[in-house]
Tab-separated table of C-alpha atoms in Angstrom:
chain	number	residue	atom	x	y	z
A	1	MET	CA	29.999	40.251	-18.286
A	2	SER	CA	26.355	39.360	-17.901
A	3	THR	CA	23.946	42.277	-17.521
A	4	ALA	CA	21.122	40.108	-16.220
A	5	GLY	CA	19.520	41.613	-13.166
A	6	PRO	CA	17.128	40.486	-10.439
A	7	ALA	CA	14.203	40.306	-12.877
A	8	HIS	CA	16.131	37.843	-15.029
A	9	ASP	CA	16.937	35.709	-11.973
A	10	VAL	CA	13.276	35.687	-10.919
A	11	ALA	CA	12.217	34.626	-14.430
A	12	LEU	CA	14.704	31.751	-14.435
A	13	ALA	CA	13.537	30.626	-11.005
A	14	ALA	CA	9.891	30.760	-12.111
A	15	ALA	CA	10.655	28.741	-15.238
A	16	GLY	CA	12.504	26.141	-13.179
A	17	LEU	CA	9.619	25.903	-10.726
A	18	ALA	CA	7.153	25.469	-13.592
A	19	ARG	CA	9.228	22.633	-15.063
A	20	TRP	CA	9.463	20.977	-11.646
A	21	ARG	CA	5.691	21.263	-11.163
A	22	ARG	CA	5.026	19.699	-14.573
A	23	ARG	CA	7.416	16.796	-13.848
A	24	ALA	CA	5.851	16.216	-10.422
A	25	VAL	CA	2.289	16.086	-11.762
A	26	LEU	CA	3.371	13.895	-14.691
A	27	THR	CA	5.077	11.475	-12.310
A	28	LEU	CA	1.948	11.159	-10.186
A	29	ARG	CA	-0.302	10.661	-13.199
A	30	ARG	CA	1.950	7.983	-14.612
A	31	ALA	CA	1.964	6.257	-11.248
A	32	ALA	CA	-1.842	6.095	-11.331
A	33	GLY	CA	-1.627	3.566	-14.167
A	34	ALA	CA	1.508	1.694	-13.172
A	35	ARG	CA	2.963	0.094	-10.060
A	36	PRO	CA	1.963	2.460	-7.230
A	37	LEU	CA	4.540	4.820	-5.815
A	38	VAL	CA	5.699	4.321	-2.225
A	39	TYR	CA	5.877	7.611	-0.325
A	40	ALA	CA	8.077	8.090	2.739
A	41	GLY	CA	7.470	10.394	5.688
A	42	ASN	CA	3.741	9.860	6.289
A	43	ARG	CA	1.692	9.985	9.451
A	44	ILE	CA	-0.710	7.053	9.303
A	45	GLU	CA	-3.140	6.631	12.191
A	46	LEU	CA	-5.208	3.452	12.540
A	47	LEU	CA	-8.879	4.084	13.337
A	48	VAL	CA	-10.912	1.147	14.665
A	49	GLY	CA	-14.653	1.432	14.102
A	50	GLY	CA	-16.928	4.407	13.766
A	51	ALA	CA	-16.349	5.472	17.380
A	52	ALA	CA	-12.781	6.408	16.448
A	53	TYR	CA	-13.425	7.337	12.822
A	54	PHE	CA	-16.383	9.727	12.780
A	55	PRO	CA	-15.211	12.228	15.435
A	56	GLN	CA	-11.991	12.774	13.495
A	57	LEU	CA	-13.766	12.875	10.127
A	58	LEU	CA	-16.272	15.455	11.397
A	59	ALA	CA	-13.524	17.539	13.001
A	60	ALA	CA	-11.600	17.579	9.718
A	61	ILE	CA	-14.658	18.733	7.745
A	62	GLU	CA	-15.501	21.376	10.352
A	63	SER	CA	-11.952	22.757	10.196
A	64	ALA	CA	-11.752	22.780	6.381
A	65	SER	CA	-10.808	26.127	4.897
A	66	ARG	CA	-10.505	25.382	1.153
A	67	SER	CA	-11.904	22.047	0.004
A	68	VAL	CA	-13.639	18.839	1.071
A	69	HIS	CA	-13.882	15.898	-1.302
A	70	LEU	CA	-15.813	12.814	-0.145
A	71	GLU	CA	-16.335	9.507	-1.952
A	72	THR	CA	-18.450	6.791	-0.364
A	73	TYR	CA	-20.448	3.720	-1.262
A	74	ILE	CA	-23.166	4.167	1.396
A	75	PHE	CA	-24.389	7.468	2.814
A	76	ASP	CA	-27.135	6.412	5.177
A	77	ASP	CA	-30.055	8.478	6.436
A	78	ASP	CA	-29.278	7.894	10.117
A	79	ALA	CA	-27.854	10.001	12.937
A	80	ILE	CA	-24.283	9.786	11.620
A	81	GLY	CA	-25.395	10.554	8.071
A	82	ALA	CA	-27.270	13.615	9.298
A	83	ARG	CA	-24.220	14.881	11.204
A	84	VAL	CA	-21.906	14.433	8.224
A	85	ALA	CA	-24.414	16.051	5.850
A	86	GLY	CA	-24.768	18.975	8.260
A	87	ALA	CA	-20.997	19.418	8.470
A	88	LEU	CA	-20.716	19.387	4.675
A	89	ALA	CA	-23.501	21.945	4.297
A	90	ALA	CA	-21.893	24.194	6.906
A	91	ALA	CA	-18.545	23.960	5.127
A	92	ALA	CA	-20.150	24.923	1.823
A	93	ALA	CA	-21.953	27.838	3.484
A	94	ARG	CA	-18.649	29.325	4.662
A	95	GLY	CA	-17.180	29.116	1.152
A	96	VAL	CA	-15.393	25.749	1.193
A	97	ALA	CA	-15.494	23.871	-2.124
A	98	VAL	CA	-17.436	20.700	-1.249
A	99	ARG	CA	-17.538	17.738	-3.645
A	100	VAL	CA	-19.487	14.597	-2.685
A	101	LEU	CA	-19.614	11.470	-4.844
A	102	ILE	CA	-21.968	8.682	-3.743
A	103	ASP	CA	-22.550	5.349	-5.417
A	104	GLY	CA	-26.036	5.086	-6.899
A	105	PHE	CA	-26.667	1.580	-5.626
A	106	GLY	CA	-25.221	1.993	-2.143
A	107	GLY	CA	-26.517	5.544	-1.670
A	108	GLY	CA	-30.029	4.919	-2.979
A	109	GLU	CA	-32.673	7.436	-2.007
A	110	THR	CA	-30.351	9.197	0.460
A	111	ALA	CA	-27.967	10.048	-2.386
A	112	ARG	CA	-30.774	11.582	-4.431
A	113	ARG	CA	-31.939	13.618	-1.440
A	114	LEU	CA	-28.412	14.922	-0.813
A	115	VAL	CA	-28.160	16.031	-4.432
A	116	ALA	CA	-31.160	18.283	-3.798
A	117	GLU	CA	-30.278	19.420	-0.272
A	118	LEU	CA	-26.553	20.076	-0.672
A	119	GLY	CA	-27.156	21.236	-4.208
A	120	ALA	CA	-29.060	24.141	-2.700
A	121	GLN	CA	-25.684	25.263	-1.331
A	122	GLY	CA	-24.249	25.279	-4.847
A	123	ALA	CA	-23.661	29.028	-4.862
A	124	GLN	CA	-21.178	28.475	-2.052
A	125	GLY	CA	-19.470	25.616	-3.874
A	126	ALA	CA	-21.219	22.370	-2.848
A	127	GLN	CA	-21.842	19.702	-5.466
A	128	VAL	CA	-23.150	16.155	-5.105
A	129	ARG	CA	-22.962	13.579	-7.864
A	130	ILE	CA	-24.231	10.014	-8.047
A	131	PHE	CA	-21.947	7.355	-9.482
A	132	ARG	CA	-23.982	5.121	-11.819
A	133	PRO	CA	-27.555	5.809	-10.711
A	134	GLU	CA	-29.440	2.548	-10.414
A	135	ARG	CA	-32.078	1.761	-13.035
A	136	TRP	CA	-34.269	-1.039	-11.752
A	137	TRP	CA	-36.405	-1.063	-14.876
A	138	ARG	CA	-33.409	-2.223	-16.911
A	139	LEU	CA	-31.004	-4.955	-15.805
A	140	GLU	CA	-27.564	-3.790	-16.844
A	141	HIS	CA	-24.438	-5.898	-17.185
A	142	ARG	CA	-22.559	-3.122	-15.425
A	143	LEU	CA	-24.859	-3.242	-12.401
A	144	LEU	CA	-22.030	-4.286	-10.032
A	145	ARG	CA	-19.380	-1.928	-11.426
A	146	ARG	CA	-19.802	0.261	-8.392
A	147	LEU	CA	-17.895	2.973	-6.533
A	148	HIS	CA	-16.990	0.964	-3.426
A	149	ARG	CA	-14.038	3.016	-2.180
A	150	LYS	CA	-14.293	5.336	0.834
A	151	ILE	CA	-12.045	8.404	0.677
A	152	LEU	CA	-12.233	11.853	2.259
A	153	VAL	CA	-9.641	14.502	1.359
A	154	VAL	CA	-9.726	17.796	3.291
A	155	ASP	CA	-7.788	20.886	2.165
A	156	ASP	CA	-5.474	18.603	0.177
A	157	ARG	CA	-3.566	17.897	3.404
A	158	ILE	CA	-5.543	15.199	5.287
A	159	ALA	CA	-6.975	11.999	3.844
A	160	PHE	CA	-9.188	9.329	5.386
A	161	ILE	CA	-9.193	5.971	3.572
A	162	GLY	CA	-10.662	2.637	4.595
A	163	GLY	CA	-13.738	0.479	4.704
A	164	ILE	CA	-16.112	2.602	6.797
A	165	ASN	CA	-19.175	3.999	5.028
A	166	ILE	CA	-21.171	7.006	6.188
A	167	VAL	CA	-23.395	4.882	8.391
A	168	GLY	CA	-23.624	4.427	12.147
A	169	ASP	CA	-21.884	1.488	13.786
A	170	PHE	CA	-25.187	0.040	15.007
A	171	THR	CA	-27.451	0.893	12.063
A	172	ALA	CA	-29.064	-2.303	10.722
A	173	VAL	CA	-26.959	-4.472	13.045
A	174	PRO	CA	-29.146	-6.999	14.920
A	175	PRO	CA	-28.237	-8.044	18.459
A	176	ALA	CA	-26.232	-11.202	19.058
A	177	ALA	CA	-27.750	-14.357	20.520
A	178	GLY	CA	-27.400	-13.030	24.076
A	179	GLY	CA	-29.228	-9.801	23.231
A	180	GLU	CA	-26.082	-7.641	23.189
A	181	ARG	CA	-25.616	-5.234	20.289
A	182	ARG	CA	-22.025	-4.787	19.162
A	183	PRO	CA	-20.839	-2.309	16.521
A	184	ARG	CA	-19.600	-3.317	13.108
A	185	TYR	CA	-15.949	-4.309	13.172
A	186	ASP	CA	-14.203	-2.106	10.646
A	187	PHE	CA	-11.081	-0.009	10.047
A	188	ALA	CA	-9.850	3.158	8.376
A	189	VAL	CA	-6.686	5.262	8.413
A	190	ARG	CA	-6.084	8.978	8.797
A	191	CYS	CA	-3.184	10.093	6.601
A	192	GLU	CA	-0.967	13.139	6.445
A	193	GLY	CA	2.098	13.540	4.281
A	194	PRO	CA	3.029	12.744	0.692
A	195	ILE	CA	0.466	9.940	0.306
A	196	VAL	CA	-2.277	12.583	0.500
A	197	ALA	CA	-1.080	13.770	-2.906
A	198	ALA	CA	-2.026	10.411	-4.407
A	199	ALA	CA	-5.445	10.493	-2.716
A	200	ALA	CA	-6.073	14.066	-3.882
A	201	LEU	CA	-5.164	13.140	-7.438
A	202	ALA	CA	-7.415	10.054	-7.351
A	203	VAL	CA	-10.544	11.868	-6.199
A	204	GLN	CA	-10.007	14.813	-8.549
A	205	ARG	CA	-9.462	12.553	-11.554
A	206	LEU	CA	-12.645	10.588	-10.943
A	207	TRP	CA	-14.645	13.769	-10.326
A	208	ARG	CA	-13.428	15.238	-13.591
A	209	THR	CA	-14.032	11.990	-15.450
A	210	LEU	CA	-17.653	12.061	-14.324
A	211	GLY	CA	-17.785	15.707	-15.315
A	212	TRP	CA	-17.142	14.645	-18.896
A	213	ALA	CA	-19.573	11.749	-18.605
A	214	LEU	CA	-22.305	14.047	-17.285
A	215	LEU	CA	-21.496	16.745	-19.879
A	216	ARG	CA	-20.779	19.244	-17.124
A	217	ARG	CA	-18.144	21.940	-16.971
A	218	LEU	CA	-14.906	20.687	-15.471
A	219	GLU	CA	-13.565	22.426	-12.392
A	220	ARG	CA	-9.967	23.371	-13.119
A	221	ARG	CA	-8.776	23.538	-9.525
A	222	PRO	CA	-5.046	23.889	-8.884
A	223	LEU	CA	-3.230	20.870	-7.496
A	224	PRO	CA	-0.910	22.314	-4.838
A	225	ALA	CA	-1.157	19.187	-2.706
A	226	LEU	CA	0.479	17.171	-5.454
A	227	LEU	CA	3.611	19.242	-5.189
A	228	ALA	CA	4.206	20.393	-1.611
A	229	GLN	CA	3.136	17.748	0.893
A	230	PRO	CA	5.084	17.807	4.175
A	231	ARG	CA	7.287	14.873	5.127
A	232	PHE	CA	7.343	13.847	8.775
A	233	ALA	CA	10.573	12.716	10.385
A	234	GLY	CA	10.370	9.037	11.226
A	235	GLY	CA	7.108	8.760	9.298
A	236	ALA	CA	5.861	5.585	7.639
A	237	ARG	CA	6.375	4.504	4.064
A	238	ALA	CA	3.008	3.974	2.397
A	239	ALA	CA	1.324	3.565	-0.981
A	240	LEU	CA	-2.207	4.148	-2.237
A	241	LEU	CA	-3.546	1.233	-4.279
A	242	LEU	CA	-6.519	1.773	-6.580
A	243	ARG	CA	-8.624	-0.711	-8.509
A	244	ASP	CA	-10.648	0.261	-11.548
A	245	ASN	CA	-11.582	-1.301	-14.864
A	246	LEU	CA	-8.935	0.432	-16.946
A	247	ARG	CA	-5.252	0.601	-15.991
A	248	ASN	CA	-5.543	-0.620	-12.413
A	249	ARG	CA	-7.622	-3.745	-12.850
A	250	THR	CA	-5.361	-6.056	-10.805
A	251	THR	CA	-3.268	-3.619	-8.767
A	252	ILE	CA	-4.644	-4.559	-5.343
A	253	GLU	CA	-4.743	-8.312	-5.964
A	254	ARG	CA	-1.145	-8.245	-7.242
A	255	ALA	CA	-0.022	-6.406	-4.121
A	256	TYR	CA	-1.646	-9.039	-1.917
A	257	LEU	CA	-0.093	-11.868	-3.912
A	258	ARG	CA	3.417	-10.363	-3.817
A	259	ALA	CA	3.182	-9.920	-0.063
A	260	ILE	CA	1.826	-13.434	0.550
A	261	GLU	CA	4.398	-15.027	-1.734
A	262	GLY	CA	7.168	-13.210	0.163
A	263	ALA	CA	5.819	-14.050	3.638
A	264	ARG	CA	8.230	-15.803	5.993
A	265	THR	CA	6.441	-16.072	9.341
A	266	GLU	CA	2.789	-15.003	9.283
A	267	VAL	CA	-0.122	-14.004	7.066
A	268	LEU	CA	-3.106	-12.543	8.942
A	269	ILE	CA	-6.120	-11.417	6.903
A	270	ALA	CA	-9.434	-10.068	8.174
A	271	ASN	CA	-12.015	-9.747	5.433
A	272	ALA	CA	-15.778	-9.428	5.401
A	273	TYR	CA	-16.456	-11.198	2.095
A	274	PHE	CA	-13.818	-13.779	1.286
A	275	LEU	CA	-14.184	-15.636	-1.994
A	276	PRO	CA	-10.681	-15.625	-3.554
A	277	GLY	CA	-9.792	-17.044	-6.942
A	278	ARG	CA	-7.566	-20.039	-7.548
A	279	ARG	CA	-4.305	-18.084	-7.670
A	280	PHE	CA	-5.009	-16.346	-4.368
A	281	ARG	CA	-5.949	-19.636	-2.680
A	282	ALA	CA	-2.839	-21.293	-4.109
A	283	ALA	CA	-0.654	-18.524	-2.680
A	284	LEU	CA	-2.184	-19.031	0.778
A	285	ARG	CA	-1.722	-22.819	0.601
A	286	ALA	CA	1.865	-22.428	-0.598
A	287	ALA	CA	2.633	-20.087	2.300
A	288	ALA	CA	1.197	-22.568	4.788
A	289	ALA	CA	3.188	-25.391	3.155
A	290	ARG	CA	6.487	-23.580	3.712
A	291	GLY	CA	5.746	-23.081	7.395
A	292	VAL	CA	4.088	-19.671	7.406
A	293	ARG	CA	1.250	-19.345	9.891
A	294	VAL	CA	-1.797	-18.333	7.837
A	295	ARG	CA	-4.844	-17.063	9.722
A	296	LEU	CA	-8.117	-15.762	8.320
A	297	LEU	CA	-10.614	-13.773	10.385
A	298	LEU	CA	-13.881	-14.009	8.457
A	299	GLN	CA	-17.576	-13.295	8.822
A	300	GLY	CA	-19.300	-15.531	11.351
A	301	ARG	CA	-22.752	-13.976	11.106
A	302	ALA	CA	-24.485	-14.260	7.739
A	303	GLU	CA	-25.228	-10.742	6.515
A	304	TYR	CA	-25.916	-11.935	2.960
A	305	ALA	CA	-26.854	-15.616	2.886
A	306	VAL	CA	-25.754	-16.489	-0.663
A	307	GLN	CA	-22.347	-14.837	-0.256
A	308	HIS	CA	-21.905	-16.429	3.166
A	309	HIS	CA	-22.586	-19.938	1.874
A	310	ALA	CA	-20.442	-19.347	-1.217
A	311	GLN	CA	-17.327	-18.531	0.790
A	312	ARG	CA	-17.871	-21.426	3.188
A	313	ALA	CA	-17.694	-23.774	0.196
A	314	LEU	CA	-13.953	-23.006	0.041
A	315	TYR	CA	-13.187	-23.530	3.718
A	316	GLY	CA	-12.588	-27.285	3.467
A	317	GLY	CA	-9.642	-26.985	1.097
A	318	LEU	CA	-8.105	-24.142	3.085
A	319	LEU	CA	-8.454	-25.952	6.406
A	320	ALA	CA	-6.970	-29.123	4.915
A	321	ALA	CA	-3.899	-27.088	3.893
A	322	GLY	CA	-3.288	-26.061	7.509
A	323	ILE	CA	-4.809	-22.583	7.246
A	324	GLU	CA	-6.590	-21.344	10.367
A	325	ILE	CA	-10.096	-19.931	9.912
A	326	HIS	CA	-11.642	-17.873	12.715
A	327	GLU	CA	-15.221	-16.623	12.441
A	328	TYR	CA	-16.081	-13.278	14.030
A	329	VAL	CA	-19.408	-13.677	15.824
A	330	PRO	CA	-20.442	-10.707	18.053
A	331	SER	CA	-21.516	-8.501	15.130
A	332	PHE	CA	-20.988	-7.974	11.426
A	333	LEU	CA	-17.340	-8.004	10.415
A	334	HIS	CA	-16.824	-5.341	7.772
A	335	ALA	CA	-13.012	-5.164	7.874
A	336	LYS	CA	-10.768	-5.377	4.809
A	337	VAL	CA	-7.295	-5.457	6.358
A	338	ALA	CA	-4.198	-7.644	6.486
A	339	VAL	CA	-0.795	-7.893	8.182
A	340	ILE	CA	2.122	-9.912	6.811
A	341	ASP	CA	5.337	-10.526	8.767
A	342	ASP	CA	4.898	-7.344	10.842
A	343	ARG	CA	6.315	-5.418	7.894
A	344	TRP	CA	3.418	-5.083	5.419
A	345	ALA	CA	-0.092	-3.986	6.338
A	346	THR	CA	-3.096	-2.842	4.360
A	347	VAL	CA	-6.340	-1.083	5.252
A	348	GLY	CA	-8.986	-0.294	2.676
A	349	SER	CA	-12.285	-1.022	0.994
A	350	THR	CA	-11.308	-4.186	-0.896
A	351	ASN	CA	-12.931	-7.501	-0.117
A	352	ILE	CA	-11.220	-10.658	-1.343
A	353	ASP	CA	-14.063	-11.615	-3.653
A	354	PRO	CA	-14.979	-11.234	-7.342
A	355	TYR	CA	-17.021	-8.101	-6.722
A	356	SER	CA	-14.055	-6.139	-5.320
A	357	LEU	CA	-11.260	-7.746	-7.332
A	358	LEU	CA	-13.009	-7.792	-10.726
A	359	LEU	CA	-15.772	-5.201	-10.795
A	360	ALA	CA	-15.766	-2.348	-8.268
A	361	ARG	CA	-13.642	0.756	-7.812
A	362	GLU	CA	-11.616	0.234	-4.631
A	363	ALA	CA	-8.902	1.964	-2.615
A	364	ASN	CA	-6.423	0.501	-0.110
A	365	VAL	CA	-3.491	1.996	1.724
A	366	VAL	CA	-0.457	-0.284	2.113
A	367	VAL	CA	1.822	0.672	4.996
A	368	PHE	CA	5.426	-0.535	5.210
A	369	ASP	CA	6.039	0.218	8.871
A	370	PRO	CA	6.621	-2.266	11.724
A	371	ARG	CA	4.932	-0.074	14.343
A	372	PHE	CA	1.759	0.281	12.329
A	373	ALA	CA	1.770	-3.422	11.430
A	374	ARG	CA	2.159	-4.424	15.078
A	375	HIS	CA	-0.696	-2.121	16.077
A	376	LEU	CA	-3.052	-3.594	13.487
A	377	ARG	CA	-1.913	-7.122	14.328
A	378	ALA	CA	-2.647	-6.533	18.034
A	379	GLU	CA	-6.173	-5.365	17.208
A	380	LEU	CA	-6.836	-8.448	15.086
A	381	GLU	CA	-5.252	-10.748	17.642
A	382	GLN	CA	-7.604	-9.419	20.297
A	383	ALA	CA	-10.611	-9.981	18.044
A	384	ILE	CA	-9.492	-13.554	17.331
A	385	VAL	CA	-8.962	-14.393	20.989
A	386	GLN	CA	-12.014	-12.656	22.437
A	387	ASP	CA	-14.636	-12.503	19.691
A	388	SER	CA	-14.207	-15.394	17.301
A	389	ARG	CA	-14.538	-19.152	17.083
A	390	ARG	CA	-11.961	-21.296	15.312
A	391	LEU	CA	-13.211	-23.850	12.809
A	392	ASP	CA	-12.004	-27.399	13.360
A	393	ALA	CA	-10.852	-29.004	10.102
A	394	GLN	CA	-12.099	-32.492	10.951
A	395	LEU	CA	-15.486	-31.341	12.233
A	396	TYR	CA	-15.944	-29.098	9.232
A	397	ALA	CA	-15.168	-31.970	6.860
A	398	ARG	CA	-17.915	-34.026	8.525
A	399	ARG	CA	-20.629	-31.377	8.357
A	400	GLY	CA	-24.015	-32.540	7.076
A	401	LEU	CA	-25.106	-32.891	3.469
A	402	PRO	CA	-27.674	-30.037	3.589
A	403	GLY	CA	-24.991	-27.610	4.667
A	404	ARG	CA	-22.628	-28.753	1.926
A	405	LEU	CA	-25.323	-28.452	-0.722
A	406	ALA	CA	-26.235	-24.951	0.454
A	407	ASP	CA	-22.570	-23.892	0.374
A	408	TRP	CA	-21.916	-25.156	-3.136
A	409	ALA	CA	-25.218	-23.816	-4.438
A	410	GLY	CA	-24.223	-20.383	-3.130
A	411	TYR	CA	-20.788	-20.725	-4.691
A	412	LEU	CA	-22.228	-21.591	-8.126
A	413	VAL	CA	-24.695	-18.700	-7.983
A	414	VAL	CA	-21.977	-16.174	-7.115
A	415	ARG	CA	-19.615	-17.477	-9.792
A	416	ALA	CA	-22.319	-17.477	-12.467
A	417	ALA	CA	-23.352	-13.928	-11.564
A	418	THR	CA	-19.730	-12.795	-11.689
A	419	VAL	CA	-19.204	-14.209	-15.179
A	420	LEU	CA	-22.414	-12.596	-16.414
A	421	LEU	CA	-21.799	-9.180	-14.909
A	422	ALA	CA	-18.108	-9.013	-15.796
A	423	ARG	CA	-18.758	-9.271	-19.542
A	424	ALA	CA	-19.676	-5.638	-19.975
A	425	PRO	CA	-17.229	-3.173	-21.572
A	426	HIS	CA	-14.769	-1.738	-19.068
A	427	TYR	CA	-15.241	1.720	-17.587
């Protein structure tokens, strides 16, 4: 007869839990370099524009009790930037571990100022790091290998992911022709559930990677969120897609291509900077050829002239294939979203251009949920009907020679720059 008592039973249970924890973390880490895991039971809320996004983001930071981890490309020195910086400082002052990672090119002087200001809260746990500080005195091949993703993880239980930077909706947005100022058109999602584990792992891994690169002590925080995320009954299935220059170089583009190639009724893409490669364009044309309705909602106001002309150089071939192109005109379109067949939807930071697909670090959430897809589709449908103009294929084909030359000149410049800047070693 066994003489093992309660202490023996507790030891066995603890050993089993330890093995389970190790397997769970190993599974997540393997998934970071392979086909992304799809997590069931998530709450995914669509947030349209800064008016919906920033109140929830600020409320999450203000309610944080353990940790706040923010990654962003732009952290602007405007009213919204000041409010977010104040919320982060207040969180650090009450003992929350605050980690902020800002891209050196997008953050600029504001990023350097935040390093000093939030760094003063370091005793309470605030740290700010700059991803690849810009060096204008030396042109680097890796200049465009930027941190372009936008992720906030609070207490390892809530994650915000999308295309919205820390910048006000109206900052640097000129009025339209009629004098009306409209906010940037952009999207993000608020996530709860198992997918937060993937977001928590992503931000912690990059933070620790930079810790090695900067020769700083690594923070060995526990990873409870990776092991015990709640699942919500009737919640959505979702996956976090990352793009980097190591194991996830084509993850997001492959996901788009699989979805487009499997489309049966509709492909609807809204993207700020749309300059896809040959394979992506071929997938869109093939979908249109088999009867799928393919619609693109693209930038109608030129925010960056060279990029704008470069993408317009491709419109002729797409229009000739029966693909609809709608240009968003009231303000700057900054969205990076898509809906396919009301079954597959994505929201994130990834443009369909060489910068996002070949160079930058990006993050998208893919949601496999008809309700979410219909919601996003309805938002885009409204923007197409009310705020865009459809390009006519025949009129576009007959546009003047100066316009054609400008478009192709822009295209050649962007392609040449991409080849040059993509030659650097991967990191």
